[in-house]
Tab-separated table of C-alpha atoms and ligand atoms in Angstrom:
chain	number	residue	atom	x	y	z
R	622	MET	CA	-0.019	0.064	-0.120
R	623	LYS	CA	1.207	3.501	-1.151
R	624	PHE	CA	0.907	6.056	1.559
R	625	ALA	CA	0.000	9.175	-0.618
R	626	GLY	CA	1.398	12.376	1.026
R	627	LYS	CA	3.252	11.032	3.813
R	628	GLU	CA	6.401	12.607	2.605
R	629	GLU	CA	5.186	16.138	3.538
R	630	HIS	CA	5.104	15.015	7.260
R	631	PHE	CA	8.769	14.335	7.269
R	632	GLU	CA	11.827	16.422	6.464
R	633	LEU	CA	15.546	15.626	6.272
R	634	ARG	CA	17.646	18.237	7.824
R	635	CYS	CA	21.214	19.142	9.336
R	636	PHE	CA	21.493	18.447	12.956
R	637	GLY	CA	23.812	21.524	13.259
R	638	CYS	CA	22.910	24.354	10.941
R	639	LYS	CA	19.276	23.110	10.121
R	640	GLN	CA	19.462	23.138	6.657
R	641	THR	CA	16.947	21.019	4.814
R	642	TYR	CA	17.406	18.407	1.999
R	643	ASN	CA	14.952	16.120	-0.013
R	644	ILE	CA	14.467	13.391	2.207
R	645	ASP	CA	14.768	10.735	-0.751
R	646	ASP	CA	18.217	12.073	-1.810
R	647	TYR	CA	19.827	10.469	1.445
R	648	GLY	CA	22.438	8.259	0.188
R	649	LYS	CA	23.496	10.708	-2.413
R	650	PHE	CA	25.248	12.413	0.239
R	651	TYR	CA	25.963	11.503	3.974
R	652	GLN	CA	26.251	14.902	5.692
R	653	CYS	CA	25.409	18.555	5.539
R	654	ALA	CA	26.899	20.244	2.225
R	655	LYS	CA	26.994	23.472	4.321
R	656	CYS	CA	28.567	22.545	7.444
R	657	GLY	CA	29.482	19.006	7.288
R	658	ASN	CA	27.281	17.620	10.324
R	659	LEU	CA	25.255	14.660	10.407
R	660	LEU	CA	21.738	14.596	9.009
R	661	GLU	CA	18.299	13.511	10.913
R	662	ILE	CA	14.931	13.099	9.919
R	663	ARG	CA	12.267	15.267	11.592
R	664	ILE	CA	8.293	14.853	12.026
R	665	ILE	CA	7.055	18.222	10.660
R	666	SER	CA	3.401	16.984	11.572
R	667	LYS	CA	1.876	13.954	12.751
R	668	TYR	CA	0.972	11.445	9.790
R	669	SER	CA	-1.810	8.886	10.284
R	670	SER	CA	-2.605	6.253	7.664
R	671	LYS	CA	-6.490	5.453	6.940
R	672	ALA	CA	-6.243	1.839	6.447
R	673	LYS	CA	-5.067	0.462	9.592
R	674	GLN	CA	-3.693	-3.271	9.315
R	675	LEU	CA	-2.373	-5.337	11.922
R	676	ARG	CA	1.310	-5.423	11.958
R	677	GLN	CA	4.004	-7.081	13.660
R	678	GLY	CA	6.627	-5.827	15.989
R	679	LEU	CA	7.968	-2.353	15.741
R	680	TRP	CA	6.098	-1.898	12.304
R	681	LYS	CA	3.048	-1.267	13.997
R	682	TYR	CA	4.420	2.308	14.322
R	683	ILE	CA	4.619	2.660	10.498
R	684	ASP	CA	2.823	5.944	10.564
R	685	SER	CA	5.949	7.514	12.449
R	686	ILE	CA	8.465	5.783	10.255
R	687	PRO	CA	9.537	7.650	6.559
R	688	LEU	CA	8.915	4.590	4.374
R	689	TRP	CA	6.318	5.691	1.546
R	690	ASP	CA	5.055	2.070	0.764
R	691	ASP	CA	4.643	-0.764	2.997
R	692	LYS	CA	5.518	-3.317	-0.133
R	693	ASN	CA	9.173	-2.388	0.691
R	694	ILE	CA	9.180	-3.380	4.133
R	695	VAL	CA	11.935	-6.146	4.842
R	696	SER	CA	11.182	-7.566	8.408
R	697	ILE	CA	11.933	-10.701	10.251
R	698	PRO	CA	10.270	-9.354	12.426
R	699	GLU	CA	11.794	-7.283	15.269
R	700	GLY	CA	11.065	-4.846	18.162
R	701	TRP	CA	8.365	-5.578	20.959
R	702	THR	CA	11.145	-7.085	23.188
R	703	SER	CA	10.708	-8.448	26.629
R	704	PHE	CA	10.421	-5.502	29.255
R	705	VAL	CA	11.521	-7.170	32.344
R	706	GLU	CA	10.728	-5.919	35.920
R	707	CYS	CA	14.015	-6.865	38.060
R	708	ARG	CA	12.889	-6.945	41.537
R	709	ASN	CA	15.868	-9.083	42.798
R	710	ALA	CA	18.303	-6.623	41.032
R	711	ALA	CA	16.345	-3.506	42.432
R	712	LYS	CA	16.707	-4.671	46.139
R	713	ILE	CA	20.148	-4.969	45.520
R	714	LEU	CA	20.924	-1.601	43.587
R	715	GLY	CA	18.221	0.021	46.134
R	716	LEU	CA	15.994	1.282	43.446
R	717	LYS	CA	12.215	1.335	43.950
R	718	SER	CA	11.636	0.189	40.597
R	719	PHE	CA	14.125	-1.297	37.912
R	720	PHE	CA	13.300	-2.657	34.594
R	721	VAL	CA	15.303	-4.294	31.739
R	722	LYS	CA	14.207	-3.722	28.207
R	723	PHE	CA	15.970	-6.931	26.700
R	724	GLU	CA	17.063	-5.991	23.174
R	725	GLY	CA	19.187	-9.133	22.827
R	726	LEU	CA	15.691	-10.841	21.813
R	727	ASN	CA	15.822	-9.304	18.502
R	728	PRO	CA	15.997	-11.744	15.481
R	729	THR	CA	19.611	-11.478	15.011
R	730	GLY	CA	20.380	-10.843	19.106
R	731	SER	CA	20.760	-7.021	19.265
R	732	PHE	CA	18.964	-3.748	19.129
R	733	LYS	CA	20.529	-3.223	15.547
R	734	ASP	CA	17.581	-5.086	14.031
R	735	ARG	CA	15.460	-2.245	14.855
R	736	GLY	CA	17.538	0.028	12.683
R	737	MET	CA	18.216	-2.398	9.936
R	738	THR	CA	14.567	-3.094	9.157
R	739	VAL	CA	13.862	0.329	8.443
R	740	GLY	CA	17.265	0.960	6.806
R	741	VAL	CA	17.376	-1.822	4.268
R	742	SER	CA	13.730	-1.312	3.736
R	743	LYS	CA	14.366	2.222	2.563
R	744	ALA	CA	17.282	0.815	0.491
R	745	ILE	CA	14.740	-1.425	-1.193
R	746	GLU	CA	12.574	1.817	-1.711
R	747	GLN	CA	15.351	3.618	-3.037
R	748	ARG	CA	16.445	0.852	-5.516
R	749	TYR	CA	19.737	0.118	-3.852
R	750	LYS	CA	21.444	-3.464	-4.951
R	751	SER	CA	24.289	-3.237	-2.395
R	752	THR	CA	24.653	-2.086	1.416
R	753	MET	CA	27.770	-1.539	3.562
R	754	CYS	CA	28.833	-1.085	7.250
R	755	ALA	CA	31.616	-0.838	9.521
R	756	SER	CA	30.988	-2.652	12.838
R	757	THR	CA	32.165	-4.058	15.920
R	758	GLY	CA	29.927	-7.238	15.411
R	759	ASN	CA	26.415	-6.678	16.107
R	760	THR	CA	25.650	-4.092	12.947
R	761	SER	CA	27.403	-6.584	10.719
R	762	ALA	CA	25.309	-9.405	11.686
R	763	SER	CA	22.184	-7.525	11.492
R	764	LEU	CA	22.737	-5.691	7.997
R	765	ALA	CA	23.879	-9.145	6.600
R	766	ALA	CA	20.569	-10.829	7.947
R	767	TYR	CA	18.271	-7.964	6.594
R	768	SER	CA	20.033	-7.761	3.111
R	769	SER	CA	20.168	-11.471	2.537
R	770	ARG	CA	16.282	-11.368	3.198
R	771	ALA	CA	16.083	-8.440	0.872
R	772	GLY	CA	18.125	-10.328	-1.912
R	773	ILE	CA	20.802	-7.555	-2.228
R	774	LYS	CA	24.651	-7.807	-1.610
R	775	CYS	CA	25.995	-6.905	1.734
R	776	ILE	CA	29.603	-5.861	2.545
R	777	VAL	CA	30.971	-5.517	5.920
R	778	LEU	CA	34.175	-4.152	7.497
R	779	VAL	CA	35.102	-5.249	10.892
R	780	PRO	CA	38.499	-4.678	12.937
R	781	LYS	CA	40.759	-7.522	12.709
R	782	GLY	CA	40.600	-9.733	15.664
R	783	LYS	CA	38.468	-7.287	17.690
R	784	ILE	CA	34.942	-8.823	17.330
R	785	ALA	CA	33.088	-11.464	19.150
R	786	MET	CA	32.889	-15.070	17.526
R	787	GLY	CA	29.372	-15.438	17.520
R	788	LYS	CA	29.015	-12.029	15.750
R	789	ILE	CA	31.398	-12.871	12.873
R	790	ALA	CA	29.592	-16.430	12.709
R	791	GLN	CA	26.469	-14.539	11.859
R	792	ALA	CA	27.718	-12.390	9.381
R	793	ILE	CA	29.290	-15.414	7.637
R	794	ALA	CA	25.908	-17.519	7.816
R	795	TYR	CA	23.912	-14.852	6.660
R	796	GLY	CA	26.177	-14.529	3.571
R	797	ALA	CA	27.567	-11.293	3.781
R	798	GLU	CA	30.881	-10.353	2.081
R	799	ILE	CA	33.519	-9.559	5.148
R	800	TYR	CA	36.629	-7.812	5.093
R	801	GLN	CA	38.769	-7.596	8.414
R	802	VAL	CA	40.415	-4.324	8.396
R	803	GLU	CA	43.916	-3.885	10.043
R	804	GLY	CA	42.858	-1.190	12.371
R	805	ASN	CA	40.097	-0.417	14.842
R	806	PHE	CA	36.497	0.435	14.341
R	807	ASP	CA	37.067	3.751	13.596
R	808	ASP	CA	39.568	3.003	10.857
R	809	SER	CA	36.868	0.586	9.461
R	810	LEU	CA	34.314	3.206	9.427
R	811	ARG	CA	36.525	5.889	7.905
R	812	VAL	CA	37.319	3.154	4.947
R	813	ALA	CA	33.568	2.363	4.650
R	814	ARG	CA	32.458	6.287	4.375
R	815	GLU	CA	35.079	6.781	1.969
R	816	ILE	CA	33.845	4.183	-0.289
R	817	CYS	CA	30.074	4.870	-0.171
R	818	GLU	CA	30.704	8.423	-0.876
R	819	LYS	CA	32.697	7.552	-4.108
R	820	ASP	CA	30.018	4.929	-5.131
R	821	SER	CA	26.720	6.133	-5.085
R	822	LYS	CA	25.400	2.615	-5.527
R	823	ILE	CA	26.433	1.108	-2.309
R	824	LEU	CA	24.185	2.527	0.717
R	825	LEU	CA	26.239	3.049	4.047
R	826	LEU	CA	24.207	1.768	6.891
R	827	ASN	CA	26.039	2.845	9.858
R	828	SER	CA	24.026	4.792	12.496
R	829	LEU	CA	24.917	7.986	10.798
R	830	ASN	CA	22.239	6.930	8.370
R	831	PRO	CA	19.134	8.761	9.888
R	832	PHE	CA	16.860	6.103	8.806
R	833	ARG	CA	18.545	3.654	10.944
R	834	ILE	CA	17.806	6.058	13.805
R	835	GLU	CA	13.871	6.228	12.548
R	836	GLY	CA	13.906	2.371	13.284
R	837	GLN	CA	15.706	2.630	16.753
R	838	LYS	CA	13.613	5.453	17.928
R	839	THR	CA	10.934	2.713	18.416
R	840	VAL	CA	12.542	1.280	21.628
R	841	ALA	CA	11.163	4.231	23.457
R	842	PHE	CA	7.652	4.346	22.234
R	843	GLU	CA	7.600	0.425	23.265
R	844	ILE	CA	9.113	1.191	26.832
R	845	VAL	CA	6.347	4.011	27.233
R	846	GLU	CA	3.752	1.555	26.333
R	847	GLN	CA	5.155	-1.550	28.280
R	848	LEU	CA	5.585	0.660	31.379
R	849	GLY	CA	2.348	2.752	31.073
R	850	SER	CA	4.200	6.022	31.388
R	851	MET	CA	7.434	7.747	30.921
R	852	PRO	CA	10.314	6.450	32.913
R	853	ASP	CA	12.536	8.489	35.154
R	854	TYR	CA	15.654	7.333	33.956
R	855	VAL	CA	17.072	5.636	30.917
R	856	VAL	CA	20.578	3.890	31.586
R	857	LEU	CA	22.185	2.505	28.355
R	858	PRO	CA	25.620	1.898	26.768
R	859	VAL	CA	27.103	4.038	24.184
R	860	GLY	CA	29.709	3.438	21.585
R	861	ASN	CA	29.272	5.485	18.537
R	862	GLY	CA	26.305	7.364	20.026
R	863	GLY	CA	23.438	6.040	17.487
R	864	ASN	CA	21.370	4.278	19.855
R	865	ILE	CA	21.163	7.162	22.697
R	866	SER	CA	20.320	9.606	20.000
R	867	ALA	CA	17.671	7.260	18.709
R	868	ALA	CA	16.218	6.720	22.084
R	869	TRP	CA	15.763	10.276	22.854
R	870	LYS	CA	14.372	11.154	19.539
R	871	GLY	CA	11.877	8.560	20.233
R	872	PHE	CA	10.892	9.948	23.830
R	873	LYS	CA	10.475	13.328	22.397
R	874	GLU	CA	8.403	12.073	19.873
R	875	VAL	CA	5.903	10.227	22.157
R	876	SER	CA	6.039	13.583	24.222
R	877	GLU	CA	4.951	15.741	21.063
R	878	PHE	CA	2.822	13.390	19.012
R	879	GLY	CA	1.599	10.637	21.296
R	880	ILE	CA	1.832	6.660	20.321
R	881	GLU	CA	-0.137	5.663	17.452
R	882	GLY	CA	-2.682	3.005	18.570
R	883	SER	CA	-1.448	2.782	21.941
R	884	ILE	CA	-3.988	1.853	24.826
R	885	GLY	CA	-3.662	3.560	28.043
R	886	ALA	CA	0.108	4.336	27.890
R	887	HIS	CA	0.266	8.003	29.430
R	888	SER	CA	2.822	9.778	26.918
R	889	SER	CA	2.709	13.012	29.116
R	890	GLY	CA	4.793	13.431	32.297
R	891	ASN	CA	8.486	14.459	32.388
R	892	LEU	CA	10.978	12.860	29.624
R	893	PRO	CA	13.468	10.746	31.139
R	894	LYS	CA	17.031	11.611	31.841
R	895	MET	CA	19.422	9.932	29.618
R	896	MET	CA	22.216	8.088	31.379
R	897	ALA	CA	25.346	7.163	28.896
R	898	VAL	CA	27.738	4.694	30.209
R	899	GLN	CA	30.965	3.806	28.460
R	900	ALA	CA	33.726	1.650	28.961
R	901	GLU	CA	36.809	3.193	30.896
R	902	GLY	CA	39.379	2.615	27.951
R	903	ALA	CA	36.910	3.963	25.230
R	904	ALA	CA	35.158	6.825	26.984
R	905	PRO	CA	35.331	10.123	24.905
R	906	ILE	CA	31.814	11.099	25.587
R	907	ALA	CA	31.798	10.354	29.329
R	908	ARG	CA	35.437	12.428	29.629
R	909	ALA	CA	33.938	15.335	27.544
R	910	PHE	CA	30.740	15.307	29.986
R	911	LYS	CA	32.902	15.491	32.973
R	912	ALA	CA	34.734	18.181	31.629
R	913	GLY	CA	31.800	20.245	31.092
R	914	LYS	CA	32.305	20.163	27.250
R	915	ARG	CA	29.156	20.750	25.104
R	916	ASP	CA	30.631	21.336	21.657
R	917	SER	CA	33.511	18.878	21.004
R	918	ILE	CA	34.897	15.808	22.503
R	919	ASP	CA	38.233	14.608	22.057
R	920	PRO	CA	38.548	11.216	20.376
R	921	VAL	CA	40.620	8.215	22.106
R	922	LEU	CA	43.197	7.337	19.527
R	923	ASP	CA	43.588	3.834	20.753
R	924	PRO	CA	40.561	2.785	22.431
R	925	HIS	CA	40.432	-0.641	24.466
R	926	THR	CA	38.072	-2.483	26.197
R	927	ASP	CA	36.777	-6.273	26.197
R	928	ALA	CA	33.232	-5.149	25.915
R	929	SER	CA	34.319	-5.066	22.234
R	930	ALA	CA	30.696	-3.948	21.045
R	931	ILE	CA	31.617	-0.504	22.445
R	932	ASN	CA	35.282	-0.016	21.765
R	933	ILE	CA	34.981	2.981	19.920
R	934	GLY	CA	37.307	6.014	20.401
R	935	SER	CA	35.754	8.617	17.706
R	936	PRO	CA	31.818	8.289	18.086
R	937	VAL	CA	30.350	9.480	14.814
R	938	SER	CA	27.234	10.767	16.798
R	939	TRP	CA	28.942	12.700	19.539
R	940	MET	CA	26.996	15.611	18.839
R	941	LYS	CA	23.732	14.010	18.969
R	942	THR	CA	24.775	12.140	22.040
R	943	LEU	CA	25.784	15.288	24.024
R	944	ALA	CA	22.605	16.819	22.990
R	945	ALA	CA	20.506	13.907	24.473
R	946	ILE	CA	22.696	14.033	27.631
R	947	TYR	CA	22.347	17.807	28.198
R	948	GLU	CA	18.669	18.392	26.942
R	949	SER	CA	17.435	15.423	29.300
R	950	GLY	CA	19.532	16.414	32.516
R	951	GLY	CA	21.136	13.002	32.075
R	952	ILE	CA	24.912	12.179	32.865
R	953	ALA	CA	27.809	10.462	31.040
R	954	ASP	CA	30.088	8.246	32.986
R	955	TYR	CA	32.488	5.230	32.545
R	956	VAL	CA	33.104	1.877	34.385
R	957	SER	CA	36.121	-0.430	34.112
R	958	ASP	CA	36.254	-3.790	32.331
R	959	GLU	CA	36.105	-5.555	35.710
R	960	GLU	CA	33.174	-3.977	36.688
R	961	ILE	CA	31.424	-4.810	33.501
R	962	PHE	CA	32.210	-8.513	33.623
R	963	ALA	CA	30.842	-8.632	37.431
R	964	ALA	CA	27.690	-6.800	36.361
R	965	GLN	CA	27.131	-9.212	33.531
R	966	LYS	CA	27.323	-12.177	35.838
R	967	PHE	CA	25.060	-10.200	38.476
R	968	LEU	CA	22.193	-9.822	36.052
R	969	ALA	CA	22.593	-13.420	34.851
R	970	SER	CA	22.678	-14.891	38.184
R	971	LYS	CA	19.914	-12.359	39.917
R	972	GLU	CA	17.581	-12.187	37.079
R	973	GLY	CA	17.983	-14.986	34.397
R	974	LEU	CA	19.138	-12.359	31.911
R	975	PHE	CA	22.315	-13.247	29.848
R	976	VAL	CA	23.351	-10.091	28.217
R	977	GLU	CA	26.677	-9.300	26.251
R	978	PRO	CA	29.496	-7.525	28.250
R	979	ALA	CA	28.348	-3.919	26.544
R	980	SER	CA	25.097	-4.226	27.425
R	981	ALA	CA	25.938	-4.910	31.216
R	982	ALA	CA	27.894	-1.596	31.429
R	983	PRO	CA	24.762	0.327	32.459
R	984	ILE	CA	24.136	-2.225	35.307
R	985	ALA	CA	27.731	-1.782	36.248
R	986	TYR	CA	27.243	1.882	36.536
R	987	LEU	CA	24.052	1.409	38.688
R	988	LEU	CA	26.123	-1.198	40.831
R	989	LYS	CA	28.874	1.289	41.203
R	990	LEU	CA	26.383	3.941	42.213
R	991	ALA	CA	24.670	1.804	44.973
R	992	ARG	CA	28.020	0.637	46.175
R	993	ALA	CA	29.259	4.398	46.794
R	994	GLY	CA	25.912	5.086	48.554
R	995	LYS	CA	25.396	8.711	48.922
R	996	SER	CA	25.479	10.873	45.899
R	997	ASP	CA	23.119	13.388	44.435
R	998	GLU	CA	22.304	11.024	41.329
R	999	TYR	CA	21.957	7.775	43.329
R	1000	GLU	CA	19.508	9.697	45.878
R	1001	ALA	CA	17.307	11.003	43.053
R	1002	MET	CA	17.310	7.532	41.352
R	1003	LYS	CA	16.257	5.690	44.353
R	1004	ASN	CA	12.574	6.558	44.453
R	1005	SER	CA	12.382	6.619	40.549
R	1006	THR	CA	11.555	4.328	37.781
R	1007	VAL	CA	14.835	2.968	36.012
R	1008	VAL	CA	14.941	1.441	32.900
R	1009	SER	CA	18.278	-0.300	31.347
R	1010	ILE	CA	18.364	-0.826	27.537
R	1011	CYS	CA	20.325	-4.240	27.469
R	1012	THR	CA	21.476	-3.896	23.916
R	1013	GLY	CA	22.687	-7.514	22.979
R	1014	ASN	CA	22.451	-11.006	23.787
R	1015	GLY	CA	25.207	-12.921	26.018
R	1016	LEU	CA	25.111	-15.889	23.662
R	1017	LYS	CA	26.842	-14.041	20.857
R	1018	ASP	CA	30.021	-13.690	23.181
R	1019	PRO	CA	30.365	-16.798	25.384
R	1020	ASN	CA	34.266	-16.819	25.678
R	1021	ALA	CA	33.775	-13.800	27.975
R	1022	VAL	CA	32.143	-16.037	30.466
R	1023	LEU	CA	34.162	-19.360	29.568
R	1024	LYS	CA	37.382	-17.496	30.252
R	1025	GLY	CA	36.295	-16.916	33.969
R	1026	VAL	CA	35.063	-20.381	34.554
R	1027	ARG	CA	36.217	-21.996	37.943
R	1028	PRO	CA	36.990	-25.715	38.006
R	1029	ASP	CA	34.195	-26.221	40.630
R	1030	GLN	CA	31.645	-24.673	38.192
R	1031	LEU	CA	32.437	-27.303	35.358
R	1032	GLN	CA	33.097	-30.767	37.264
R	1033	THR	CA	33.473	-34.186	35.315
R	1034	ILE	CA	31.938	-37.088	36.943
R	1035	SER	CA	31.526	-40.881	36.132
R	1036	ALA	CA	27.988	-42.014	34.837
R	1037	ASP	CA	26.652	-43.225	37.904
R	1038	ALA	CA	24.623	-41.541	40.542
R	1039	LYS	CA	26.554	-42.712	43.558
R	1040	SER	CA	29.580	-40.486	42.672
R	1041	LEU	CA	27.224	-37.478	42.171
R	1042	GLN	CA	25.787	-38.284	45.556
R	1043	LYS	CA	28.993	-38.059	47.287
R	1044	ILE	CA	29.628	-34.546	45.654
R	1045	LEU	CA	26.430	-33.169	46.728
R	1046	ALA	CA	26.417	-34.397	50.112
Q	335	F0G	N1	25.441	-2.347	22.880
Q	335	F0G	C1	25.876	-3.398	21.788
Q	335	F0G	C2	25.537	-4.731	22.076
Q	335	F0G	C3	26.406	-2.684	20.719
Q	335	F0G	O1	26.679	-3.640	19.613
Q	335	F0G	C4	26.691	-1.358	20.432
Q	335	F0G	C5	27.225	-0.750	19.038
Q	335	F0G	C6	26.294	-0.407	21.314
Q	335	F0G	C7	25.760	-0.915	22.458
Q	335	F0G	C8	26.502	0.938	21.183
Q	335	F0G	O2	25.524	1.672	20.508
Q	335	F0G	O3	26.938	2.665	18.803
Q	335	F0G	O4	24.650	3.226	18.883
Q	335	F0G	O5	26.070	3.978	20.651
Q	335	F0G	N2	27.808	-1.619	17.982
Q	335	F0G	C9	28.076	-1.148	16.768
Q	335	F0G	C10	28.493	-2.462	15.908
Q	335	F0G	C11	29.269	-0.165	16.882
Q	335	F0G	O6	28.915	-2.098	14.942
Q	335	F0G	O7	27.594	-3.253	16.128
Q	335	F0G	P1	25.688	2.871	19.811
């Protein structure tokens, strides 16, 4: 079904100087011709399609997504992930109300599927035959899956030796053309941008692509629907800065336009504070925030963290990320790798949620606040509703857990009940 006139409700504009562009020209260029900043899609006025259909996953929000014909949708489907109340964790963290939005339950095991279903659908609408991304793992797995389903070619660049085994296996299985770059993620993205800027037939689908953000913003719509109100705090890991920008955009749209088709969700109320958590060895945003910077960051030239998904030193969406933090009254902070792996174990053993290391960074931050006790942030959070977006599935990176296994956690026994009885006694 073609949505006649839908285009008029959206615009493509520069995040910096607000110059506007034809939305369907995106892909011919990737940044503002005037000032070089990233572009964003903005809803000018609420669109409402007349013919209502039952749609799966996040495509129930199709009126808020800039796709002009639903025959172009490439979906597995994705979104409508579990929203888990975590009472055991809340007790230990000293929080009144704590929820995990488990994005690891998306089809390829991470939140990237929200962005890719929209990004690849748009690629089909714009008749692209090839897609490309640079990735620390999850983006490549997701783009590979959606491109194969769409029947188009997918090229991915990954930093050699720096991505989790499960993620590279996914990209191989989905049939992507994979190149391991001798360098880090930031180098890989630089190469991908150069290629796509020169070859207009390949669409770049990193999170600087604003259509990806339009998919990822739906996590905010779902949180408000599943909670029945706006949360007070949203804590999430930050790498390149796409996801926090997207979630913040989503909450602002809920506040301005409401949520289509929702029953009983209260979109009014204060917007949540966005809490950005990075890994200590790759924390340019957190360091900029702590230094009180608003208009720049100092990239980390040699980023290092074993939470490989967020091992990024030069986040492309730093400006959108700082805007989300400052506009919402949030914060940015970092945690050590040790704290991250302890938090991963904590969430799995207390709540039955196995998330990947990067996704445990926000939990590590909350544990750190609780342990430190009195701080203004913690005092304010204690009686509030806190939501952590856990971005990826722990099964993607099992080595992290297996590396730390103790002999008593994995014992060998002979195949008779008596020997086990002895041990159990
Ligand atoms: N959590 C996970 C599991 C991720 O894979 C990523 C990013 C992030 C958090 C951070 O999100 O970049 O939007 O701030 N992974 C990208 C990738 C970079 O290539 O898979 P962000």
